[in-house]
C-alpha cells in the first residue's frame, strides 16, 4: 500500500501547488467564507473561557505578527497555533465534516492563518491555502478508519495543516507532497476516553496538530522531507486502516468542504440529533412526568452513554447530560455545560434516566446519515417517539448559513457584535486584501 499512498500524496501535492483561487467554483468559495466565519467565531468564544485564559497566561508569547484570537496578543506562528487550536474546539462549537469523521478546519485554519500573518501573503493566497488545507485534511479523514477508542483530534488532520502551510510558502508540487507526507507522520495517538473523562489534553491535540503542520512545511522547505507514503504506516497500521483511493477521489471537482456541517449546540456532534429531537419534544411531553428517555443511535455515538459528568468537557460528551439539558432548557449552551452536577441537581436527576443503545440499522446509514431515535416515556404510560436522520446544521438536512451562525454566536458572545463584525471583516475582506497581516491583526483585539 505504501506505493499507492505515495502516488496519491504526489497527486495532492500537484493539486495544492497548482490551485488558483480565481478558478474555485463560486459556491465553494462562499462555503469557505462561511467555514472561516464559524471557526473564527468559535475561537473567539472559546478564548473567553477560564481554561483558555489560563492557558494563554501560562504560555510566554514572544512578539510577532500572528494574532492570538481574542487574546490581545500578536506573536509567532507556532505559539499562535498552539493557543488558537485548543480555543477553537474547547466548547465543541466548530464545524465538522461527516465524511472526514471529524473537524478538518480546526486542524488547518489556526496554522494557516498564523503563518499567513507572518508571511503577509495576499488575501487570495490565504484563501487558496485555507481551501487546500481543508480539502487535504478532509480527504485524509475520509481515508482513515481509526481503531476503536482513538480520538480523531490531532492525527489525520495534520496532513491538511501541512498542505495549507506548504501552499503559503510557495512550495512546488514535489515539496508540497513531501510536506503532506511529513504531516501524516506527526499524528497524535489520543484516546477517546480523554474526552469522556473531561481531560483538557484532548483540546491541546489541536494545538499540536496545527504546530506540527507548520513544522512539516518548514521541513519541506529545508529539503529534509520526503514523500515515502508514511500514512500507510502511521494511519494505516498504528492507528487504524487507510484507503489511499479516497485521497484522489474527484480531486479538483469534488470539494468535501461543500458537505460539511455547522453546530448550534455546545456538545459533541454525535449528541446533536438527540438534542434536536428532545427540544422538539418539549411541546409534547411534561418534563415532570418523564420516567425514562431511551436513545437509539449509531455505533460512533453509542459510547457517549455516561450518566455522570465531572466538568464541562465530559458534560459535552455525555448524551444523557445533553438529553437532559435539551429537554429541560430547550438549548445546549456553555452556561449549562459548565455547571457541576451539584449545581444542577435537576439535570443530574434526569440524566440518570437516559439509556443509550446502539441500533445496527442506524450504524449502517453512516456516514451519509448520523441518525438518532428517541422515546420519552411518561408516568401515565404514554410515550413520545421521534427520529432524525441528521442533526440541524447538516448540509443535507437543515443547513446553517452565515446569518444563522451569526445569531448562534451572538448569543454565545452575550450580544457582543464587535467580535462578529471583526470576524466578518476578515471573511469579507480576504479575497481582495493586499496582505494578511493587516487583515488578521484585529482578531487579537
Tab-separated table of C-alpha atoms in Angstrom:
chain	number	residue	atom	x	y	z
A	1	UNK	CA	0.000	0.000	0.000
A	2	UNK	CA	2.938	2.353	0.602
A	3	UNK	CA	3.439	2.934	-3.121
A	4	UNK	CA	-0.221	3.788	-3.727
A	5	UNK	CA	-0.139	6.226	-0.818
A	6	UNK	CA	2.995	7.847	-2.223
A	7	UNK	CA	1.324	8.261	-5.612
A	8	UNK	CA	-1.870	9.663	-4.095
A	9	UNK	CA	0.068	12.160	-1.971
A	10	UNK	CA	2.075	13.212	-5.042
A	11	UNK	CA	-1.207	13.966	-6.819
A	12	UNK	CA	-2.352	16.025	-3.841
A	13	UNK	CA	0.928	17.958	-3.937
A	14	UNK	CA	0.360	18.784	-7.588
A	15	UNK	CA	-3.212	19.916	-6.945
A	16	UNK	CA	-2.359	22.041	-3.896
A	17	UNK	CA	0.585	23.816	-5.540
A	18	UNK	CA	-1.400	24.497	-8.703
A	19	UNK	CA	-4.693	25.620	-7.133
A	20	UNK	CA	-5.803	29.031	-8.399
A	21	UNK	CA	-8.316	30.933	-6.292
A	22	UNK	CA	-9.924	32.550	-9.318
A	23	UNK	CA	-10.740	29.060	-10.656
A	24	UNK	CA	-12.521	27.913	-7.487
A	25	UNK	CA	-16.293	27.468	-8.069
A	26	UNK	CA	-18.318	30.287	-6.529
A	27	UNK	CA	-20.360	28.032	-4.187
A	28	UNK	CA	-17.131	26.502	-2.844
A	29	UNK	CA	-15.593	29.927	-2.286
A	30	UNK	CA	-18.731	31.036	-0.467
A	31	UNK	CA	-18.688	27.925	1.722
A	32	UNK	CA	-15.048	28.548	2.622
A	33	UNK	CA	-16.023	32.011	3.819
A	34	UNK	CA	-18.797	30.587	5.983
A	35	UNK	CA	-16.457	27.976	7.439
A	36	UNK	CA	-13.889	30.675	8.213
A	37	UNK	CA	-16.581	32.787	9.893
A	38	UNK	CA	-17.612	29.788	12.005
A	39	UNK	CA	-14.078	28.815	13.020
A	40	UNK	CA	-13.036	32.336	13.988
A	41	UNK	CA	-16.251	32.897	15.935
A	42	UNK	CA	-15.822	29.583	17.760
A	43	UNK	CA	-12.214	30.554	18.503
A	44	UNK	CA	-13.319	33.927	19.882
A	45	UNK	CA	-15.961	32.359	22.140
A	46	UNK	CA	-13.548	29.676	23.338
A	47	UNK	CA	-10.881	32.278	24.081
A	48	UNK	CA	-13.170	33.789	26.728
A	49	UNK	CA	-13.345	30.631	28.832
A	50	UNK	CA	-11.453	30.415	32.097
A	51	UNK	CA	-9.419	27.466	30.874
A	52	UNK	CA	-8.185	29.229	27.738
A	53	UNK	CA	-7.372	32.410	29.658
A	54	UNK	CA	-5.232	30.322	31.993
A	55	UNK	CA	-3.624	28.526	29.024
A	56	UNK	CA	-2.591	31.862	27.500
A	57	UNK	CA	-1.293	33.160	30.819
A	58	UNK	CA	0.882	30.068	31.252
A	59	UNK	CA	2.411	30.301	27.753
A	60	UNK	CA	5.030	33.014	27.121
A	61	UNK	CA	4.175	34.652	23.785
A	62	UNK	CA	7.123	36.343	22.053
A	63	UNK	CA	6.277	39.305	19.823
A	64	UNK	CA	5.313	38.651	16.243
A	65	UNK	CA	2.583	39.218	13.680
A	66	UNK	CA	0.252	36.238	14.240
A	67	UNK	CA	-2.904	37.051	16.234
A	68	UNK	CA	-3.981	35.094	19.285
A	69	UNK	CA	-7.709	35.424	18.616
A	70	UNK	CA	-9.380	37.349	21.428
A	71	UNK	CA	-6.146	37.245	23.409
A	72	UNK	CA	-4.871	40.768	22.887
A	73	UNK	CA	-1.566	39.438	21.552
A	74	UNK	CA	0.381	39.218	18.298
A	75	UNK	CA	3.018	36.505	18.451
A	76	UNK	CA	4.942	33.984	16.363
A	77	UNK	CA	3.035	31.435	14.224
A	78	UNK	CA	3.785	28.332	16.286
A	79	UNK	CA	2.710	29.967	19.551
A	80	UNK	CA	-0.461	31.296	17.895
A	81	UNK	CA	-1.229	27.827	16.531
A	82	UNK	CA	-0.799	26.251	19.953
A	83	UNK	CA	-3.084	28.816	21.590
A	84	UNK	CA	-5.777	29.178	18.915
A	85	UNK	CA	-6.171	25.464	18.187
A	86	UNK	CA	-7.484	24.474	21.635
A	87	UNK	CA	-9.614	27.624	21.937
A	88	UNK	CA	-11.344	26.751	18.664
A	89	UNK	CA	-12.529	23.339	19.889
A	90	UNK	CA	-12.855	23.705	23.663
A	91	UNK	CA	-16.615	24.418	23.529
A	92	UNK	CA	-17.441	21.946	20.729
A	93	UNK	CA	-18.792	24.712	18.512
A	94	UNK	CA	-16.518	24.450	15.473
A	95	UNK	CA	-17.670	22.982	12.166
A	96	UNK	CA	-17.145	19.365	11.206
A	97	UNK	CA	-17.344	17.012	8.272
A	98	UNK	CA	-19.223	13.710	8.487
A	99	UNK	CA	-17.236	12.180	5.628
A	100	UNK	CA	-13.946	13.086	7.314
A	101	UNK	CA	-15.404	11.887	10.632
A	102	UNK	CA	-14.059	14.890	12.472
A	103	UNK	CA	-13.104	18.552	12.238
A	104	UNK	CA	-10.924	19.464	9.243
A	105	UNK	CA	-10.967	23.251	9.644
A	106	UNK	CA	-9.837	23.209	13.272
A	107	UNK	CA	-6.813	21.144	12.224
A	108	UNK	CA	-5.848	23.579	9.468
A	109	UNK	CA	-7.074	27.136	9.906
A	110	UNK	CA	-5.128	28.149	13.055
A	111	UNK	CA	-1.850	27.106	11.398
A	112	UNK	CA	-2.574	28.681	8.015
A	113	UNK	CA	-3.871	31.946	9.473
A	114	UNK	CA	-0.885	32.252	11.808
A	115	UNK	CA	1.675	31.594	9.087
A	116	UNK	CA	-0.140	33.837	6.604
A	117	UNK	CA	0.120	36.752	9.040
A	118	UNK	CA	3.849	36.201	9.461
A	119	UNK	CA	4.446	35.950	5.709
A	120	UNK	CA	1.951	38.746	4.924
A	121	UNK	CA	0.650	36.906	1.873
A	122	UNK	CA	-2.101	38.338	-0.317
A	123	UNK	CA	-5.678	37.504	0.577
A	124	UNK	CA	-6.223	35.284	-2.458
A	125	UNK	CA	-3.224	33.173	-1.486
A	126	UNK	CA	-4.565	32.878	2.059
A	127	UNK	CA	-7.955	31.775	0.738
A	128	UNK	CA	-6.361	29.183	-1.572
A	129	UNK	CA	-4.227	27.837	1.283
A	130	UNK	CA	-7.229	27.520	3.605
A	131	UNK	CA	-9.213	25.636	0.976
A	132	UNK	CA	-6.283	23.401	0.004
A	133	UNK	CA	-5.597	22.549	3.631
A	134	UNK	CA	-9.242	21.802	4.341
A	135	UNK	CA	-9.597	19.506	1.343
A	136	UNK	CA	-6.418	17.569	2.106
A	137	UNK	CA	-7.371	17.182	5.779
A	138	UNK	CA	-10.911	16.070	4.925
A	139	UNK	CA	-9.619	13.531	2.383
A	140	UNK	CA	-7.158	12.111	4.894
A	141	UNK	CA	-10.013	11.875	7.387
A	142	UNK	CA	-12.220	10.118	4.860
A	143	UNK	CA	-9.394	7.712	4.002
A	144	UNK	CA	-8.688	6.877	7.651
A	145	UNK	CA	-10.659	4.426	9.775
A	146	UNK	CA	-9.269	4.845	13.272
A	147	UNK	CA	-9.063	1.954	15.687
A	148	UNK	CA	-11.833	1.764	18.246
A	149	UNK	CA	-11.052	4.109	21.114
A	150	UNK	CA	-8.901	6.519	19.089
A	151	UNK	CA	-9.988	10.143	19.105
A	152	UNK	CA	-9.892	11.889	15.684
A	153	UNK	CA	-8.245	15.055	17.030
A	154	UNK	CA	-4.633	15.571	16.042
A	155	UNK	CA	-3.892	12.677	13.678
A	156	UNK	CA	-5.220	12.631	10.102
A	157	UNK	CA	-5.712	16.414	10.080
A	158	UNK	CA	-2.005	17.258	10.388
A	159	UNK	CA	-1.518	16.460	6.695
A	160	UNK	CA	-4.018	19.195	5.838
A	161	UNK	CA	-2.267	21.772	8.002
A	162	UNK	CA	0.989	20.867	6.272
A	163	UNK	CA	-0.635	21.247	2.852
A	164	UNK	CA	-2.040	24.681	3.620
A	165	UNK	CA	1.256	25.915	5.050
A	166	UNK	CA	3.197	24.498	2.093
A	167	UNK	CA	0.939	26.471	-0.219
A	168	UNK	CA	1.648	29.690	1.701
A	169	UNK	CA	5.386	29.035	1.449
A	170	UNK	CA	5.135	28.678	-2.315
A	171	UNK	CA	6.466	25.129	-2.468
A	172	UNK	CA	6.396	23.242	-5.742
A	173	UNK	CA	4.413	20.029	-6.226
A	174	UNK	CA	7.195	17.715	-5.067
A	175	UNK	CA	7.978	19.596	-1.887
A	176	UNK	CA	4.301	20.122	-1.142
A	177	UNK	CA	3.803	16.360	-1.342
A	178	UNK	CA	6.793	15.917	0.952
A	179	UNK	CA	5.235	18.330	3.462
A	180	UNK	CA	1.920	16.449	3.354
A	181	UNK	CA	3.755	13.169	3.871
A	182	UNK	CA	5.672	14.619	6.817
A	183	UNK	CA	2.413	15.849	8.323
A	184	UNK	CA	0.983	12.348	8.104
A	185	UNK	CA	3.991	11.189	10.103
A	186	UNK	CA	3.272	13.565	13.010
A	187	UNK	CA	-0.037	12.257	14.416
A	188	UNK	CA	-1.297	12.319	17.988
A	189	UNK	CA	-2.437	8.937	19.294
A	190	UNK	CA	-5.132	10.229	21.632
A	191	UNK	CA	-7.704	8.032	23.345
A	192	UNK	CA	-11.374	8.956	23.118
A	193	UNK	CA	-11.759	8.430	26.861
A	194	UNK	CA	-9.838	11.670	27.435
A	195	UNK	CA	-12.946	13.473	26.192
A	196	UNK	CA	-15.319	11.291	28.200
A	197	UNK	CA	-13.179	11.756	31.307
A	198	UNK	CA	-13.081	15.521	30.808
A	199	UNK	CA	-9.307	15.744	30.339
A	200	UNK	CA	-8.471	19.024	28.508
A	201	UNK	CA	-5.433	17.385	26.923
A	202	UNK	CA	-7.979	16.451	24.256
A	203	UNK	CA	-8.237	20.136	23.271
A	204	UNK	CA	-4.470	20.607	23.111
A	205	UNK	CA	-4.231	17.912	20.417
A	206	UNK	CA	-5.452	20.629	18.043
A	207	UNK	CA	-2.608	22.908	19.102
A	208	UNK	CA	-0.179	20.077	18.435
A	209	UNK	CA	-1.743	19.346	15.037
A	210	UNK	CA	-1.524	22.932	13.831
A	211	UNK	CA	2.005	23.449	15.132
A	212	UNK	CA	3.040	20.158	13.518
A	213	UNK	CA	1.573	21.308	10.211
A	214	UNK	CA	3.832	24.367	10.265
A	215	UNK	CA	6.791	22.175	11.191
A	216	UNK	CA	6.088	19.710	8.363
A	217	UNK	CA	6.009	22.521	5.800
A	218	UNK	CA	9.227	24.019	7.175
A	219	UNK	CA	10.799	20.573	6.963
A	220	UNK	CA	9.949	20.517	3.266
A	221	UNK	CA	11.432	23.992	2.798
A	222	UNK	CA	14.647	22.680	4.328
A	223	UNK	CA	14.681	19.819	1.848
A	224	UNK	CA	14.579	17.273	4.668
A	225	UNK	CA	11.081	15.917	3.993
A	226	UNK	CA	10.419	13.066	1.566
A	227	UNK	CA	7.205	11.573	0.225
A	228	UNK	CA	7.519	7.912	1.202
A	229	UNK	CA	3.874	7.010	1.831
A	230	UNK	CA	4.182	7.494	5.590
A	231	UNK	CA	0.406	7.458	6.149
A	232	UNK	CA	0.318	3.787	5.158
A	233	UNK	CA	2.217	3.027	8.356
A	234	UNK	CA	1.016	5.696	10.807
A	235	UNK	CA	-2.662	5.990	9.947
A	236	UNK	CA	-2.923	2.643	8.161
A	237	UNK	CA	-1.217	0.368	10.678
A	238	UNK	CA	-0.556	2.008	14.030
A	239	UNK	CA	-3.789	3.995	14.345
A	240	UNK	CA	-6.206	2.122	12.099
A	241	UNK	CA	-6.646	1.410	8.405
A	242	UNK	CA	-6.117	3.667	5.401
A	243	UNK	CA	-7.647	3.750	1.908
A	244	UNK	CA	-5.402	5.830	-0.397
A	245	UNK	CA	-8.002	5.831	-3.186
A	246	UNK	CA	-10.052	8.269	-1.111
A	247	UNK	CA	-7.275	10.873	-1.355
A	248	UNK	CA	-7.741	11.415	-5.071
A	249	UNK	CA	-11.444	10.712	-5.498
A	250	UNK	CA	-12.851	13.583	-7.570
A	251	UNK	CA	-9.824	15.749	-6.812
A	252	UNK	CA	-10.443	19.223	-8.209
A	253	UNK	CA	-14.140	18.669	-8.828
A	254	UNK	CA	-15.483	17.145	-5.597
A	255	UNK	CA	-14.960	19.574	-2.712
A	256	UNK	CA	-15.576	17.980	0.666
A	257	UNK	CA	-15.991	21.391	2.277
A	258	UNK	CA	-19.352	21.580	0.490
A	259	UNK	CA	-20.607	18.644	2.580
A	260	UNK	CA	-19.604	19.918	5.990
A	261	UNK	CA	-21.868	20.691	8.951
A	262	UNK	CA	-22.197	23.540	11.426
A	263	UNK	CA	-23.230	23.285	15.064
A	264	UNK	CA	-25.808	25.091	17.166
A	265	UNK	CA	-25.240	23.065	20.349
A	266	UNK	CA	-22.171	23.228	22.583
A	267	UNK	CA	-21.606	19.476	22.623
A	268	UNK	CA	-20.160	16.605	20.613
A	269	UNK	CA	-21.850	16.397	17.216
A	270	UNK	CA	-22.921	12.811	17.939
A	271	UNK	CA	-25.301	14.192	20.579
A	272	UNK	CA	-26.885	16.813	18.310
A	273	UNK	CA	-29.746	14.845	16.722
A	274	UNK	CA	-30.757	13.728	20.221
A	275	UNK	CA	-30.753	17.324	21.430
A	276	UNK	CA	-32.767	18.459	18.397
A	277	UNK	CA	-35.403	15.774	18.948
A	278	UNK	CA	-35.762	16.497	22.651
A	279	UNK	CA	-36.042	20.235	22.112
A	280	UNK	CA	-38.945	19.487	19.780
A	281	UNK	CA	-40.368	17.026	22.332
A	282	UNK	CA	-40.873	19.832	24.852
A	283	UNK	CA	-44.078	20.681	23.004
A	284	UNK	CA	-45.421	17.150	23.502
A	285	UNK	CA	-44.391	15.996	26.988
A	286	UNK	CA	-44.472	17.255	30.564
A	287	UNK	CA	-40.881	17.056	31.781
A	288	UNK	CA	-42.054	16.460	35.340
A	289	UNK	CA	-43.751	13.240	34.208
A	290	UNK	CA	-40.754	11.730	32.371
A	291	UNK	CA	-39.693	8.344	33.739
A	292	UNK	CA	-37.215	7.345	31.029
A	293	UNK	CA	-35.583	8.612	27.852
A	294	UNK	CA	-34.421	5.861	25.523
A	295	UNK	CA	-31.933	6.901	22.859
A	296	UNK	CA	-31.155	4.701	19.872
A	297	UNK	CA	-28.115	5.812	17.926
A	298	UNK	CA	-25.247	4.627	15.723
A	299	UNK	CA	-22.048	2.887	16.798
A	300	UNK	CA	-19.900	6.036	16.824
A	301	UNK	CA	-22.236	7.689	19.342
A	302	UNK	CA	-23.159	4.687	21.463
A	303	UNK	CA	-20.152	5.089	23.753
A	304	UNK	CA	-21.253	8.539	24.883
A	305	UNK	CA	-23.515	6.940	27.472
A	306	UNK	CA	-22.127	8.109	30.816
A	307	UNK	CA	-24.845	9.437	33.114
A	308	UNK	CA	-22.472	11.498	35.251
A	309	UNK	CA	-20.008	14.230	34.350
A	310	UNK	CA	-17.016	15.815	36.052
A	311	UNK	CA	-16.508	19.081	34.178
A	312	UNK	CA	-17.553	20.964	31.040
A	313	UNK	CA	-15.697	18.701	28.609
A	314	UNK	CA	-17.102	15.447	29.969
A	315	UNK	CA	-20.596	17.018	30.026
A	316	UNK	CA	-20.339	17.847	26.321
A	317	UNK	CA	-19.512	14.193	25.614
A	318	UNK	CA	-22.370	12.719	27.639
A	319	UNK	CA	-25.554	12.016	25.668
A	320	UNK	CA	-27.557	11.633	28.920
A	321	UNK	CA	-26.389	15.061	30.054
A	322	UNK	CA	-27.143	16.671	26.683
A	323	UNK	CA	-30.537	14.965	26.519
A	324	UNK	CA	-31.471	16.206	29.986
A	325	UNK	CA	-30.374	19.785	29.259
A	326	UNK	CA	-32.179	19.871	25.905
A	327	UNK	CA	-35.463	18.656	27.408
A	328	UNK	CA	-35.243	20.850	30.485
A	329	UNK	CA	-33.966	24.080	28.935
A	330	UNK	CA	-34.542	23.896	25.180
A	331	UNK	CA	-30.885	24.530	24.307
A	332	UNK	CA	-27.427	23.130	24.992
A	333	UNK	CA	-25.250	26.134	25.755
A	334	UNK	CA	-21.991	26.616	27.700
A	335	UNK	CA	-23.857	28.104	30.656
A	336	UNK	CA	-25.288	24.633	31.292
A	337	UNK	CA	-22.248	22.505	30.392
A	338	UNK	CA	-20.078	24.490	32.797
A	339	UNK	CA	-22.315	23.572	35.761
A	340	UNK	CA	-21.065	20.953	38.204
A	341	UNK	CA	-23.542	18.131	38.994
A	342	UNK	CA	-24.223	19.543	42.463
A	343	UNK	CA	-25.089	22.894	40.890
A	344	UNK	CA	-27.685	21.346	38.587
A	345	UNK	CA	-29.495	18.572	40.503
A	346	UNK	CA	-32.443	18.587	38.078
A	347	UNK	CA	-30.085	17.879	35.154
A	348	UNK	CA	-28.233	15.179	37.090
A	349	UNK	CA	-31.503	13.504	38.095
A	350	UNK	CA	-32.931	13.429	34.570
A	351	UNK	CA	-29.620	12.286	33.051
A	352	UNK	CA	-29.761	9.152	35.223
A	353	UNK	CA	-32.998	8.219	33.443
A	354	UNK	CA	-31.431	8.269	29.969
A	355	UNK	CA	-30.441	4.980	28.285
A	356	UNK	CA	-28.240	4.966	25.172
A	357	UNK	CA	-28.492	1.943	22.865
A	358	UNK	CA	-26.723	1.212	19.602
A	359	UNK	CA	-29.059	0.399	16.715
A	360	UNK	CA	-27.216	-1.568	13.992
A	361	UNK	CA	-29.650	-0.261	11.405
A	362	UNK	CA	-28.678	3.308	12.230
A	363	UNK	CA	-24.991	2.367	12.111
A	364	UNK	CA	-25.456	1.063	8.571
A	365	UNK	CA	-26.585	4.524	7.481
A	366	UNK	CA	-23.220	6.143	8.283
A	367	UNK	CA	-21.636	8.376	7.057
A	368	UNK	CA	-24.431	9.930	4.986
A	369	UNK	CA	-26.804	9.896	7.973
A	370	UNK	CA	-25.903	10.481	11.615
A	371	UNK	CA	-29.291	9.376	12.824
A	372	UNK	CA	-30.913	9.027	16.235
A	373	UNK	CA	-34.288	7.968	17.604
A	374	UNK	CA	-35.702	8.926	20.978
A	375	UNK	CA	-38.560	7.512	23.051
A	376	UNK	CA	-39.680	9.560	26.032
A	377	UNK	CA	-41.756	7.513	28.486
A	378	UNK	CA	-44.143	9.177	30.929
A	379	UNK	CA	-45.537	8.187	34.319
A	380	UNK	CA	-49.061	7.650	32.943
A	381	UNK	CA	-47.849	5.035	30.453
A	382	UNK	CA	-47.830	7.301	27.402
A	383	UNK	CA	-44.707	7.800	25.309
A	384	UNK	CA	-43.356	10.091	22.608
A	385	UNK	CA	-41.108	8.719	19.832
A	386	UNK	CA	-39.290	10.652	17.108
A	387	UNK	CA	-36.359	10.109	14.751
A	388	UNK	CA	-33.947	12.367	12.868
A	389	UNK	CA	-31.680	11.328	10.004
A	390	UNK	CA	-29.204	14.136	10.695
A	391	UNK	CA	-28.787	16.989	13.150
A	392	UNK	CA	-29.811	20.556	12.411
A	393	UNK	CA	-26.842	22.201	10.728
A	394	UNK	CA	-26.024	19.286	8.454
A	395	UNK	CA	-25.676	20.415	4.849
A	396	UNK	CA	-28.045	17.645	3.739
A	397	UNK	CA	-30.692	18.345	6.379
A	398	UNK	CA	-31.199	21.844	7.776
A	399	UNK	CA	-28.038	23.765	6.876
A	400	UNK	CA	-26.987	26.848	8.794
A	401	UNK	CA	-25.880	29.808	6.700
A	402	UNK	CA	-23.714	32.670	7.878
A	403	UNK	CA	-26.672	34.742	9.073
A	404	UNK	CA	-27.975	31.929	11.262
A	405	UNK	CA	-24.486	31.228	12.566
A	406	UNK	CA	-24.239	34.905	13.438
A	407	UNK	CA	-27.353	34.593	15.574
A	408	UNK	CA	-25.954	31.496	17.329
A	409	UNK	CA	-22.623	33.137	18.120
A	410	UNK	CA	-24.159	36.476	19.082
A	411	UNK	CA	-25.990	34.648	21.845
A	412	UNK	CA	-22.806	32.944	22.977
A	413	UNK	CA	-20.956	36.274	22.969
A	414	UNK	CA	-23.679	37.953	25.065
A	415	UNK	CA	-24.613	40.120	22.100
A	416	UNK	CA	-21.080	41.457	21.571
A	417	UNK	CA	-21.448	42.391	17.921
A	418	UNK	CA	-17.965	43.950	17.782
A	419	UNK	CA	-16.412	40.487	17.769
A	420	UNK	CA	-18.643	39.277	14.950
A	421	UNK	CA	-18.003	42.461	12.969
A	422	UNK	CA	-14.257	41.860	13.258
A	423	UNK	CA	-14.677	38.247	12.139
A	424	UNK	CA	-16.965	39.290	9.288
A	425	UNK	CA	-14.453	41.917	8.154
A	426	UNK	CA	-11.771	39.245	7.809
A	427	UNK	CA	-14.045	36.955	5.797
A	428	UNK	CA	-15.352	39.700	3.516
A	429	UNK	CA	-12.008	41.415	3.087
A	430	UNK	CA	-9.888	38.332	2.475
A	431	UNK	CA	-10.190	37.908	-1.333
A	432	UNK	CA	-9.082	41.463	-2.099
A	433	UNK	CA	-6.673	42.006	0.802
A	434	UNK	CA	-3.165	43.043	-0.320
A	435	UNK	CA	-1.669	41.445	2.784
A	436	UNK	CA	-2.826	39.086	5.516
A	437	UNK	CA	-1.014	40.867	8.317
A	438	UNK	CA	-3.251	43.949	8.462
A	439	UNK	CA	-6.326	41.864	7.642
A	440	UNK	CA	-5.869	39.467	10.549
A	441	UNK	CA	-4.351	41.697	13.251
A	442	UNK	CA	-7.724	42.993	14.560
A	443	UNK	CA	-8.668	39.411	15.547
A	444	UNK	CA	-6.360	39.733	18.550
A	445	UNK	CA	-8.330	42.646	19.966
